[in-house]
PDB file of C-alpha atoms and ligand atoms in Angstrom:
ATOM      1  CA  UNK A   1      -5.689  19.465  -9.141  1.00 65.00           C
ATOM      2  CA  UNK A   2      -7.639  19.718  -5.858  1.00 70.00           C
ATOM      3  CA  UNK A   3      -6.876  22.921  -3.897  1.00 71.00           C
ATOM      4  CA  UNK A   4      -7.555  21.167  -0.550  1.00 83.00           C
ATOM      5  CA  UNK A   5      -4.691  18.767  -1.324  1.00 90.00           C
ATOM      6  CA  UNK A   6      -2.083  21.431  -2.073  1.00 87.00           C
ATOM      7  CA  UNK A   7       0.820  21.086   0.372  1.00 90.00           C
ATOM      8  CA  UNK A   8      -0.150  17.558   1.481  1.00 97.00           C
ATOM      9  CA  UNK A   9       2.379  14.707   1.414  1.00 98.00           C
ATOM     10  CA  UNK A  10       1.858  11.063   0.483  1.00 98.00           C
ATOM     11  CA  UNK A  11       4.222   8.083   0.589  1.00 98.00           C
ATOM     12  CA  UNK A  12       3.719   4.893  -1.438  1.00 99.00           C
ATOM     13  CA  UNK A  13       5.710   1.755  -0.633  1.00 99.00           C
ATOM     14  CA  UNK A  14       6.719  -0.267  -3.682  1.00 98.00           C
ATOM     15  CA  UNK A  15       6.002   2.941  -5.603  1.00 98.00           C
ATOM     16  CA  UNK A  16       8.555   2.237  -8.323  1.00 98.00           C
ATOM     17  CA  UNK A  17       6.386   0.075 -10.582  1.00 98.00           C
ATOM     18  CA  UNK A  18       3.012  -1.549 -11.214  1.00 98.00           C
ATOM     19  CA  UNK A  19      -0.007  -0.410  -9.191  1.00 98.00           C
ATOM     20  CA  UNK A  20       2.201   1.525  -6.764  1.00 98.00           C
ATOM     21  CA  UNK A  21       3.640   3.689  -9.540  1.00 98.00           C
ATOM     22  CA  UNK A  22       0.132   4.321 -10.931  1.00 98.00           C
ATOM     23  CA  UNK A  23      -0.986   5.373  -7.427  1.00 98.00           C
ATOM     24  CA  UNK A  24       1.971   7.803  -7.302  1.00 98.00           C
ATOM     25  CA  UNK A  25       0.941   9.264 -10.669  1.00 98.00           C
ATOM     26  CA  UNK A  26      -2.683   9.681  -9.539  1.00 98.00           C
ATOM     27  CA  UNK A  27      -1.685  11.309  -6.247  1.00 98.00           C
ATOM     28  CA  UNK A  28       0.617  13.731  -8.092  1.00 98.00           C
ATOM     29  CA  UNK A  29      -2.244  14.644 -10.424  1.00 97.00           C
ATOM     30  CA  UNK A  30      -4.481  15.250  -7.395  1.00 97.00           C
ATOM     31  CA  UNK A  31      -1.909  17.737  -6.039  1.00 97.00           C
ATOM     32  CA  UNK A  32       0.065  15.767  -3.425  1.00 98.00           C
ATOM     33  CA  UNK A  33       3.784  15.942  -2.933  1.00 98.00           C
ATOM     34  CA  UNK A  34       4.632  12.264  -3.461  1.00 98.00           C
ATOM     35  CA  UNK A  35       7.408  10.196  -1.937  1.00 98.00           C
ATOM     36  CA  UNK A  36       8.201   7.120  -3.992  1.00 98.00           C
ATOM     37  CA  UNK A  37       9.527   4.486  -1.610  1.00 98.00           C
ATOM     38  CA  UNK A  38      11.328   1.520  -3.141  1.00 98.00           C
ATOM     39  CA  UNK A  39      13.590  -1.129  -1.732  1.00 98.00           C
ATOM     40  CA  UNK A  40      16.518   0.462  -3.533  1.00 97.00           C
ATOM     41  CA  UNK A  41      17.081   4.173  -4.012  1.00 98.00           C
ATOM     42  CA  UNK A  42      18.094   3.547  -7.647  1.00 98.00           C
ATOM     43  CA  UNK A  43      14.690   1.991  -8.385  1.00 98.00           C
ATOM     44  CA  UNK A  44      12.858   4.934  -6.802  1.00 98.00           C
ATOM     45  CA  UNK A  45      15.001   7.405  -8.765  1.00 98.00           C
ATOM     46  CA  UNK A  46      14.468   5.486 -12.021  1.00 98.00           C
ATOM     47  CA  UNK A  47      10.700   5.718 -11.451  1.00 98.00           C
ATOM     48  CA  UNK A  48      10.973   9.489 -10.983  1.00 98.00           C
ATOM     49  CA  UNK A  49      12.662   9.729 -14.397  1.00 98.00           C
ATOM     50  CA  UNK A  50       9.385   8.492 -15.949  1.00 98.00           C
ATOM     51  CA  UNK A  51       7.447  11.435 -14.465  1.00 98.00           C
ATOM     52  CA  UNK A  52       7.242  15.015 -15.760  1.00 96.00           C
ATOM     53  CA  UNK A  53      10.381  16.999 -14.877  1.00 95.00           C
ATOM     54  CA  UNK A  54       8.402  19.465 -12.707  1.00 95.00           C
ATOM     55  CA  UNK A  55       6.600  16.751 -10.677  1.00 96.00           C
ATOM     56  CA  UNK A  56       6.610  17.336  -6.912  1.00 97.00           C
ATOM     57  CA  UNK A  57       8.195  14.002  -6.081  1.00 98.00           C
ATOM     58  CA  UNK A  58      11.123  12.587  -4.147  1.00 97.00           C
ATOM     59  CA  UNK A  59      12.681   9.189  -3.641  1.00 98.00           C
ATOM     60  CA  UNK A  60      13.369   7.207  -0.494  1.00 98.00           C
ATOM     61  CA  UNK A  61      14.841   3.758   0.103  1.00 98.00           C
ATOM     62  CA  UNK A  62      12.475   1.558   2.108  1.00 98.00           C
ATOM     63  CA  UNK A  63      12.497  -2.245   2.286  1.00 98.00           C
ATOM     64  CA  UNK A  64       9.314  -3.185   4.150  1.00 98.00           C
ATOM     65  CA  UNK A  65      10.899  -6.403   5.484  1.00 98.00           C
ATOM     66  CA  UNK A  66      13.823  -4.577   7.088  1.00 98.00           C
ATOM     67  CA  UNK A  67      13.166  -2.590  10.286  1.00 98.00           C
ATOM     68  CA  UNK A  68      16.424  -0.617   9.938  1.00 98.00           C
ATOM     69  CA  UNK A  69      15.450   0.451   6.433  1.00 98.00           C
ATOM     70  CA  UNK A  70      11.922   1.415   7.588  1.00 98.00           C
ATOM     71  CA  UNK A  71      13.254   3.511  10.494  1.00 98.00           C
ATOM     72  CA  UNK A  72      15.923   5.188   8.333  1.00 98.00           C
ATOM     73  CA  UNK A  73      13.218   6.255   5.861  1.00 98.00           C
ATOM     74  CA  UNK A  74      10.934   7.578   8.630  1.00 98.00           C
ATOM     75  CA  UNK A  75      13.857   9.473  10.181  1.00 98.00           C
ATOM     76  CA  UNK A  76      14.826  11.040   6.828  1.00 97.00           C
ATOM     77  CA  UNK A  77      11.281  12.353   6.361  1.00 97.00           C
ATOM     78  CA  UNK A  78      10.568  13.275   9.976  1.00 96.00           C
ATOM     79  CA  UNK A  79      10.772  17.085   9.645  1.00 95.00           C
ATOM     80  CA  UNK A  80       7.293  17.210   8.090  1.00 94.00           C
ATOM     81  CA  UNK A  81       3.973  15.447   8.542  1.00 97.00           C
ATOM     82  CA  UNK A  82       2.599  12.672   6.347  1.00 98.00           C
ATOM     83  CA  UNK A  83      -1.035  12.969   5.199  1.00 98.00           C
ATOM     84  CA  UNK A  84      -1.316   9.703   3.273  1.00 98.00           C
ATOM     85  CA  UNK A  85       0.551   6.410   3.587  1.00 98.00           C
ATOM     86  CA  UNK A  86      -0.139   3.738   0.962  1.00 99.00           C
ATOM     87  CA  UNK A  87       1.097   0.301   2.016  1.00 99.00           C
ATOM     88  CA  UNK A  88       1.322  -1.105  -1.490  1.00 98.00           C
ATOM     89  CA  UNK A  89       4.528  -3.200  -1.575  1.00 99.00           C
ATOM     90  CA  UNK A  90       3.685  -6.864  -1.927  1.00 98.00           C
ATOM     91  CA  UNK A  91       4.895 -10.288  -3.058  1.00 98.00           C
ATOM     92  CA  UNK A  92       3.152 -13.394  -4.396  1.00 98.00           C
ATOM     93  CA  UNK A  93       5.506 -16.285  -3.669  1.00 98.00           C
ATOM     94  CA  UNK A  94       3.014 -19.154  -4.255  1.00 98.00           C
ATOM     95  CA  UNK A  95       4.336 -20.715  -7.460  1.00 94.00           C
ATOM     96  CA  UNK A  96       3.376 -24.415  -7.704  1.00 96.00           C
ATOM     97  CA  UNK A  97       2.536 -24.844  -4.032  1.00 98.00           C
ATOM     98  CA  UNK A  98      -0.647 -25.396  -2.062  1.00 98.00           C
ATOM     99  CA  UNK A  99      -1.740 -25.379   1.570  1.00 98.00           C
ATOM    100  CA  UNK A 100      -0.667 -29.062   1.935  1.00 98.00           C
ATOM    101  CA  UNK A 101       2.972 -28.504   0.987  1.00 98.00           C
ATOM    102  CA  UNK A 102       3.773 -24.794   1.338  1.00 98.00           C
ATOM    103  CA  UNK A 103       7.058 -24.292   3.192  1.00 98.00           C
ATOM    104  CA  UNK A 104       7.554 -22.180   6.281  1.00 98.00           C
ATOM    105  CA  UNK A 105       9.941 -19.944   4.332  1.00 98.00           C
ATOM    106  CA  UNK A 106       7.311 -19.123   1.679  1.00 98.00           C
ATOM    107  CA  UNK A 107       4.758 -18.389   4.403  1.00 98.00           C
ATOM    108  CA  UNK A 108       7.321 -16.207   6.162  1.00 98.00           C
ATOM    109  CA  UNK A 109       8.188 -14.320   2.983  1.00 98.00           C
ATOM    110  CA  UNK A 110       4.548 -13.458   2.254  1.00 98.00           C
ATOM    111  CA  UNK A 111       3.709 -12.552   5.837  1.00 98.00           C
ATOM    112  CA  UNK A 112       6.879 -10.511   6.326  1.00 98.00           C
ATOM    113  CA  UNK A 113       6.236  -8.358   3.239  1.00 98.00           C
ATOM    114  CA  UNK A 114       2.435  -8.252   2.911  1.00 98.00           C
ATOM    115  CA  UNK A 115       1.378  -8.193   6.590  1.00 98.00           C
ATOM    116  CA  UNK A 116       4.227  -7.341   8.955  1.00 98.00           C
ATOM    117  CA  UNK A 117       5.535  -4.756   6.450  1.00 98.00           C
ATOM    118  CA  UNK A 118       2.417  -2.545   6.550  1.00 98.00           C
ATOM    119  CA  UNK A 119       2.154  -2.906  10.358  1.00 98.00           C
ATOM    120  CA  UNK A 120       5.777  -1.889  10.983  1.00 98.00           C
ATOM    121  CA  UNK A 121       5.791   0.869   8.355  1.00 98.00           C
ATOM    122  CA  UNK A 122       2.652   2.289  10.016  1.00 98.00           C
ATOM    123  CA  UNK A 123       4.270   2.089  13.463  1.00 98.00           C
ATOM    124  CA  UNK A 124       7.436   3.858  12.278  1.00 98.00           C
ATOM    125  CA  UNK A 125       5.567   6.596  10.407  1.00 98.00           C
ATOM    126  CA  UNK A 126       2.989   7.170  13.159  1.00 98.00           C
ATOM    127  CA  UNK A 127       4.714  10.306  14.523  1.00 98.00           C
ATOM    128  CA  UNK A 128       4.562  11.790  11.005  1.00 98.00           C
ATOM    129  CA  UNK A 129       0.922  10.759  10.510  1.00 98.00           C
ATOM    130  CA  UNK A 130       0.073  12.313  13.877  1.00 97.00           C
ATOM    131  CA  UNK A 131       1.363  15.680  12.628  1.00 97.00           C
ATOM    132  CA  UNK A 132      -1.198  15.687   9.813  1.00 96.00           C
ATOM    133  CA  UNK A 133      -4.818  16.745  10.105  1.00 92.00           C
ATOM    134  CA  UNK A 134      -6.945  13.668   9.298  1.00 93.00           C
ATOM    135  CA  UNK A 135      -4.235  11.323   8.006  1.00 97.00           C
ATOM    136  CA  UNK A 136      -5.218   8.297   5.917  1.00 98.00           C
ATOM    137  CA  UNK A 137      -3.498   4.919   5.570  1.00 98.00           C
ATOM    138  CA  UNK A 138      -4.442   2.695   2.639  1.00 98.00           C
ATOM    139  CA  UNK A 139      -3.505  -0.977   2.752  1.00 98.00           C
ATOM    140  CA  UNK A 140      -3.425  -2.549  -0.704  1.00 99.00           C
ATOM    141  CA  UNK A 141      -5.018  -5.922  -0.068  1.00 98.00           C
ATOM    142  CA  UNK A 142      -6.628  -8.426  -2.439  1.00 98.00           C
ATOM    143  CA  UNK A 143      -9.784 -10.400  -3.107  1.00 98.00           C
ATOM    144  CA  UNK A 144      -7.602 -13.388  -2.105  1.00 98.00           C
ATOM    145  CA  UNK A 145      -7.738 -11.950   1.411  1.00 98.00           C
ATOM    146  CA  UNK A 146     -11.532 -12.073   1.582  1.00 98.00           C
ATOM    147  CA  UNK A 147     -12.882 -14.947   3.666  1.00 97.00           C
ATOM    148  CA  UNK A 148     -14.830 -16.033   0.582  1.00 96.00           C
ATOM    149  CA  UNK A 149     -11.768 -15.671  -1.678  1.00 97.00           C
ATOM    150  CA  UNK A 150      -9.327 -17.993   0.085  1.00 98.00           C
ATOM    151  CA  UNK A 151      -7.734 -20.540  -2.249  1.00 98.00           C
ATOM    152  CA  UNK A 152      -5.846 -23.689  -1.208  1.00 98.00           C
ATOM    153  CA  UNK A 153      -3.546 -23.144  -4.221  1.00 98.00           C
ATOM    154  CA  UNK A 154      -2.507 -19.631  -3.122  1.00 98.00           C
ATOM    155  CA  UNK A 155      -1.715 -20.318   0.521  1.00 98.00           C
ATOM    156  CA  UNK A 156       0.852 -17.766   1.659  1.00 98.00           C
ATOM    157  CA  UNK A 157      -0.589 -14.858  -0.312  1.00 98.00           C
ATOM    158  CA  UNK A 158      -4.170 -15.505   0.836  1.00 98.00           C
ATOM    159  CA  UNK A 159      -3.167 -15.829   4.483  1.00 98.00           C
ATOM    160  CA  UNK A 160      -0.992 -12.705   4.320  1.00 98.00           C
ATOM    161  CA  UNK A 161      -3.775 -10.561   2.839  1.00 98.00           C
ATOM    162  CA  UNK A 162      -6.385 -12.047   5.211  1.00 98.00           C
ATOM    163  CA  UNK A 163      -4.126 -11.016   8.091  1.00 98.00           C
ATOM    164  CA  UNK A 164      -3.520  -7.591   6.495  1.00 98.00           C
ATOM    165  CA  UNK A 165      -7.284  -7.068   6.476  1.00 98.00           C
ATOM    166  CA  UNK A 166      -7.352  -7.989  10.167  1.00 98.00           C
ATOM    167  CA  UNK A 167      -4.543  -5.531  10.853  1.00 98.00           C
ATOM    168  CA  UNK A 168      -6.508  -2.805   9.032  1.00 98.00           C
ATOM    169  CA  UNK A 169      -9.486  -3.338  11.368  1.00 98.00           C
ATOM    170  CA  UNK A 170      -7.256  -3.281  14.457  1.00 98.00           C
ATOM    171  CA  UNK A 171      -5.236  -0.223  13.401  1.00 98.00           C
ATOM    172  CA  UNK A 172      -8.463   1.654  12.603  1.00 98.00           C
ATOM    173  CA  UNK A 173      -9.760   0.869  16.082  1.00 98.00           C
ATOM    174  CA  UNK A 174      -6.478   1.741  17.821  1.00 98.00           C
ATOM    175  CA  UNK A 175      -6.138   5.135  16.108  1.00 97.00           C
ATOM    176  CA  UNK A 176      -9.782   6.182  15.746  1.00 95.00           C
ATOM    177  CA  UNK A 177      -9.480   8.687  18.599  1.00 95.00           C
ATOM    178  CA  UNK A 178      -6.480  10.316  16.889  1.00 95.00           C
ATOM    179  CA  UNK A 179      -8.366  10.917  13.644  1.00 93.00           C
ATOM    180  CA  UNK A 180      -6.196   8.598  11.533  1.00 98.00           C
ATOM    181  CA  UNK A 181      -8.289   6.582   9.067  1.00 98.00           C
ATOM    182  CA  UNK A 182      -7.292   3.113   7.800  1.00 98.00           C
ATOM    183  CA  UNK A 183      -8.723   1.450   4.717  1.00 98.00           C
ATOM    184  CA  UNK A 184      -8.090  -1.874   2.970  1.00 98.00           C
ATOM    185  CA  UNK A 185      -8.669  -2.058  -0.773  1.00 98.00           C
ATOM    186  CA  UNK A 186      -8.568  -4.608  -3.579  1.00 98.00           C
ATOM    187  CA  UNK A 187      -7.323  -3.289  -6.943  1.00 98.00           C
ATOM    188  CA  UNK A 188      -8.897  -6.140  -8.946  1.00 98.00           C
ATOM    189  CA  UNK A 189      -6.792  -8.327 -11.268  1.00 98.00           C
ATOM    190  CA  UNK A 190      -4.225  -5.960 -12.760  1.00 98.00           C
ATOM    191  CA  UNK A 191      -1.694  -6.296 -15.589  1.00 98.00           C
ATOM    192  CA  UNK A 192       1.629  -5.926 -13.715  1.00 98.00           C
ATOM    193  CA  UNK A 193       4.671  -8.126 -13.095  1.00 98.00           C
ATOM    194  CA  UNK A 194       2.611  -9.752 -10.332  1.00 98.00           C
ATOM    195  CA  UNK A 195      -0.762  -9.914 -12.103  1.00 98.00           C
ATOM    196  CA  UNK A 196       0.639 -11.080 -15.464  1.00 98.00           C
ATOM    197  CA  UNK A 197      -0.256 -10.354 -19.071  1.00 97.00           C
ATOM    198  CA  UNK A 198      -3.752 -11.859 -18.998  1.00 98.00           C
ATOM    199  CA  UNK A 199      -5.094  -9.521 -16.327  1.00 98.00           C
ATOM    200  CA  UNK A 200      -7.985  -7.373 -17.594  1.00 98.00           C
ATOM    201  CA  UNK A 201      -7.222  -4.163 -15.687  1.00 98.00           C
ATOM    202  CA  UNK A 202      -4.565  -1.519 -16.317  1.00 98.00           C
ATOM    203  CA  UNK A 203      -2.415  -0.304 -13.407  1.00 98.00           C
ATOM    204  CA  UNK A 204      -4.360   2.999 -13.585  1.00 98.00           C
ATOM    205  CA  UNK A 205      -7.664   1.138 -13.130  1.00 98.00           C
ATOM    206  CA  UNK A 206      -6.131  -0.826 -10.251  1.00 98.00           C
ATOM    207  CA  UNK A 207      -4.952   2.408  -8.628  1.00 98.00           C
ATOM    208  CA  UNK A 208      -8.292   4.233  -8.840  1.00 98.00           C
ATOM    209  CA  UNK A 209      -9.833   3.122  -5.524  1.00 98.00           C
ATOM    210  CA  UNK A 210      -6.631   3.835  -3.583  1.00 98.00           C
ATOM    211  CA  UNK A 211      -6.539   7.378  -5.009  1.00 98.00           C
ATOM    212  CA  UNK A 212     -10.225   7.862  -4.156  1.00 98.00           C
ATOM    213  CA  UNK A 213      -9.570   6.678  -0.586  1.00 98.00           C
ATOM    214  CA  UNK A 214      -6.638   9.106  -0.317  1.00 98.00           C
ATOM    215  CA  UNK A 215      -8.598  12.077  -1.608  1.00 97.00           C
ATOM    216  CA  UNK A 216     -12.369  11.735  -1.202  1.00 95.00           C
ATOM    217  CA  UNK A 217     -13.538   8.854   0.989  1.00 95.00           C
ATOM    218  CA  UNK A 218     -15.116   9.774   4.316  1.00 95.00           C
ATOM    219  CA  UNK A 219     -12.998   9.156   7.432  1.00 95.00           C
ATOM    220  CA  UNK A 220     -16.189   7.570   8.835  1.00 96.00           C
ATOM    221  CA  UNK A 221     -15.430   4.608   6.550  1.00 97.00           C
ATOM    222  CA  UNK A 222     -12.227   3.850   8.478  1.00 98.00           C
ATOM    223  CA  UNK A 223     -11.684   0.121   9.032  1.00 98.00           C
ATOM    224  CA  UNK A 224     -13.632  -0.919   5.915  1.00 98.00           C
ATOM    225  CA  UNK A 225     -12.603  -2.848   2.790  1.00 98.00           C
ATOM    226  CA  UNK A 226     -13.196  -1.489  -0.746  1.00 98.00           C
ATOM    227  CA  UNK A 227     -13.145  -2.430  -4.407  1.00 98.00           C
ATOM    228  CA  UNK A 228     -14.203  -0.099  -7.246  1.00 98.00           C
ATOM    229  CA  UNK A 229     -14.944   2.648  -4.673  1.00 98.00           C
ATOM    230  CA  UNK A 230     -17.584   0.420  -3.018  1.00 98.00           C
ATOM    231  CA  UNK A 231     -17.407  -1.212   0.385  1.00 98.00           C
ATOM    232  CA  UNK A 232     -17.062  -4.999   0.183  1.00 98.00           C
ATOM    233  CA  UNK A 233     -17.224  -7.573   2.948  1.00 95.00           C
ATOM    234  CA  UNK A 234     -14.161  -8.978   4.609  1.00 96.00           C
TER     235      UNK A 234
HETATM  236  P1  NAP B   1       4.400  -5.678  -8.789  1.00 73.36           P
HETATM  237  O1  NAP B   1       4.336  -5.027 -10.124  1.00 73.36           O
HETATM  238  O2  NAP B   1       5.099  -6.979  -8.635  1.00 73.36           O
HETATM  239  O3  NAP B   1       5.014  -4.600  -7.764  1.00 73.36           O
HETATM  240  C1  NAP B   1       5.238  -4.950  -6.432  1.00 73.36           C
HETATM  241  C2  NAP B   1       5.969  -3.802  -5.776  1.00 73.36           C
HETATM  242  O4  NAP B   1       6.247  -4.155  -4.405  1.00 73.36           O
HETATM  243  C3  NAP B   1       7.331  -3.503  -6.439  1.00 73.36           C
HETATM  244  O5  NAP B   1       7.590  -2.124  -6.373  1.00 73.36           O
HETATM  245  C4  NAP B   1       8.281  -4.246  -5.537  1.00 73.36           C
HETATM  246  O6  NAP B   1       9.612  -3.767  -5.551  1.00 73.36           O
HETATM  247  C5  NAP B   1       7.631  -3.951  -4.193  1.00 73.36           C
HETATM  248  N1  NAP B   1       8.170  -4.790  -3.123  1.00 73.36           N
HETATM  249  C6  NAP B   1       8.165  -6.132  -3.003  1.00 73.36           C
HETATM  250  N2  NAP B   1       8.805  -6.496  -1.879  1.00 73.36           N
HETATM  251  C7  NAP B   1       9.217  -5.346  -1.270  1.00 73.36           C
HETATM  252  C8  NAP B   1       9.918  -5.049  -0.087  1.00 73.36           C
HETATM  253  N3  NAP B   1      10.386  -6.022   0.716  1.00 73.36           N
HETATM  254  N4  NAP B   1      10.130  -3.758   0.243  1.00 73.36           N
HETATM  255  C9  NAP B   1       9.689  -2.762  -0.562  1.00 73.36           C
HETATM  256  N5  NAP B   1       9.045  -2.977  -1.723  1.00 73.36           N
HETATM  257  C10 NAP B   1       8.816  -4.263  -2.068  1.00 73.36           C
HETATM  258  O7  NAP B   1       2.946  -5.928  -8.194  1.00 73.36           O
HETATM  259  P2  NAP B   1       1.577  -5.093  -8.269  1.00 73.36           P
HETATM  260  O8  NAP B   1       0.628  -5.912  -9.031  1.00 73.36           O
HETATM  261  O9  NAP B   1       1.844  -3.693  -8.648  1.00 73.36           O
HETATM  262  O10 NAP B   1       1.156  -5.191  -6.726  1.00 73.36           O
HETATM  263  C11 NAP B   1       1.007  -4.056  -5.886  1.00 73.36           C
HETATM  264  C12 NAP B   1       0.093  -4.442  -4.731  1.00 73.36           C
HETATM  265  O11 NAP B   1      -1.195  -4.801  -5.255  1.00 73.36           O
HETATM  266  C13 NAP B   1       0.566  -5.641  -3.942  1.00 73.36           C
HETATM  267  O12 NAP B   1       0.325  -5.452  -2.562  1.00 73.36           O
HETATM  268  C14 NAP B   1      -0.309  -6.778  -4.460  1.00 73.36           C
HETATM  269  O13 NAP B   1      -0.446  -7.815  -3.524  1.00 73.36           O
HETATM  270  C15 NAP B   1      -1.601  -6.045  -4.722  1.00 73.36           C
HETATM  271  N6  NAP B   1      -2.510  -6.719  -5.664  1.00 73.36           N
HETATM  272  C16 NAP B   1      -2.155  -6.902  -6.964  1.00 73.36           C
HETATM  273  C17 NAP B   1      -3.049  -7.518  -7.834  1.00 73.36           C
HETATM  274  C18 NAP B   1      -2.733  -7.736  -9.288  1.00 73.36           C
HETATM  275  O14 NAP B   1      -3.573  -8.346  -9.999  1.00 73.36           O
HETATM  276  N7  NAP B   1      -1.615  -7.255  -9.801  1.00 73.36           N
HETATM  277  C19 NAP B   1      -4.293  -7.976  -7.361  1.00 73.36           C
HETATM  278  C20 NAP B   1      -4.617  -7.769  -6.017  1.00 73.36           C
HETATM  279  C21 NAP B   1      -3.725  -7.130  -5.182  1.00 73.36           C
HETATM  280  P3  NAP B   1      10.755  -4.331  -6.580  1.00 73.36           P
HETATM  281  O15 NAP B   1      10.556  -3.568  -7.869  1.00 73.36           O
HETATM  282  O16 NAP B   1      12.011  -4.011  -5.878  1.00 73.36           O
HETATM  283  O17 NAP B   1      10.496  -5.801  -6.742  1.00 73.36           O
END
């Protein structure tokens, strides 16, 4: 437990399972009060049941594709500041499609969750982030969002994470003067419902860089992209 983190609050979207849940566990261990945001309150509460009974954690309903849900969550939590926001919720809708046949609805689904979600969650929670001293926002991106990682067989996901990386750069620039740092990170290929059974990394390994960004990384690194605690190129 880090004494400088005592009393700080963090919110993780899609915190009920996979990498998001591992990020919640790591942030709790570091000393944060953690808010598990999930698209249903029951899922967030079920995740809390898997944590120690004395964990400093609460649940909130937040569907990142639904502006009403986002604003309700921000309103519910508005009495206090928010030190760390982890935009983790994501979907991978590219099953059996490629850039030559992907439908508009698949593209919309990926963009709405993976790109517009983090932008609108950040906008709604900005008044809370502004109350914190040196707030940090971590966007969980992917190697598929690197310019060198784009794949014609993963069209909507790649484009959504490429655009999320762009949004990270723009948000960092827009809020630099307010001392709010933005980072994009790639967790590697992780064994989760999304990553599948063959993935080499555990959710804890996938969560490590996000936890480091939330606790240790310099605010001077705002706007950069990371994997394994190292800066990587967009
Ligand atoms: P996962 O196990 O499928 O979990 C995804 C999480 O996002 C779930 O909590 C899910 O909620 C939530 N979610 C999806 N749509 C949502 C919405 N509209 N509103 C709120 N929450 C929503 O996937 P994961 O592997 O942990 O992925 C976490 C992040 O890491 C994603 O951004 C993903 O793109 C990224 N990533 C993963 C890998 C990998 O290998 N696994 C690699 C690179 C990047 P429900 O439980 O309700 O479905």
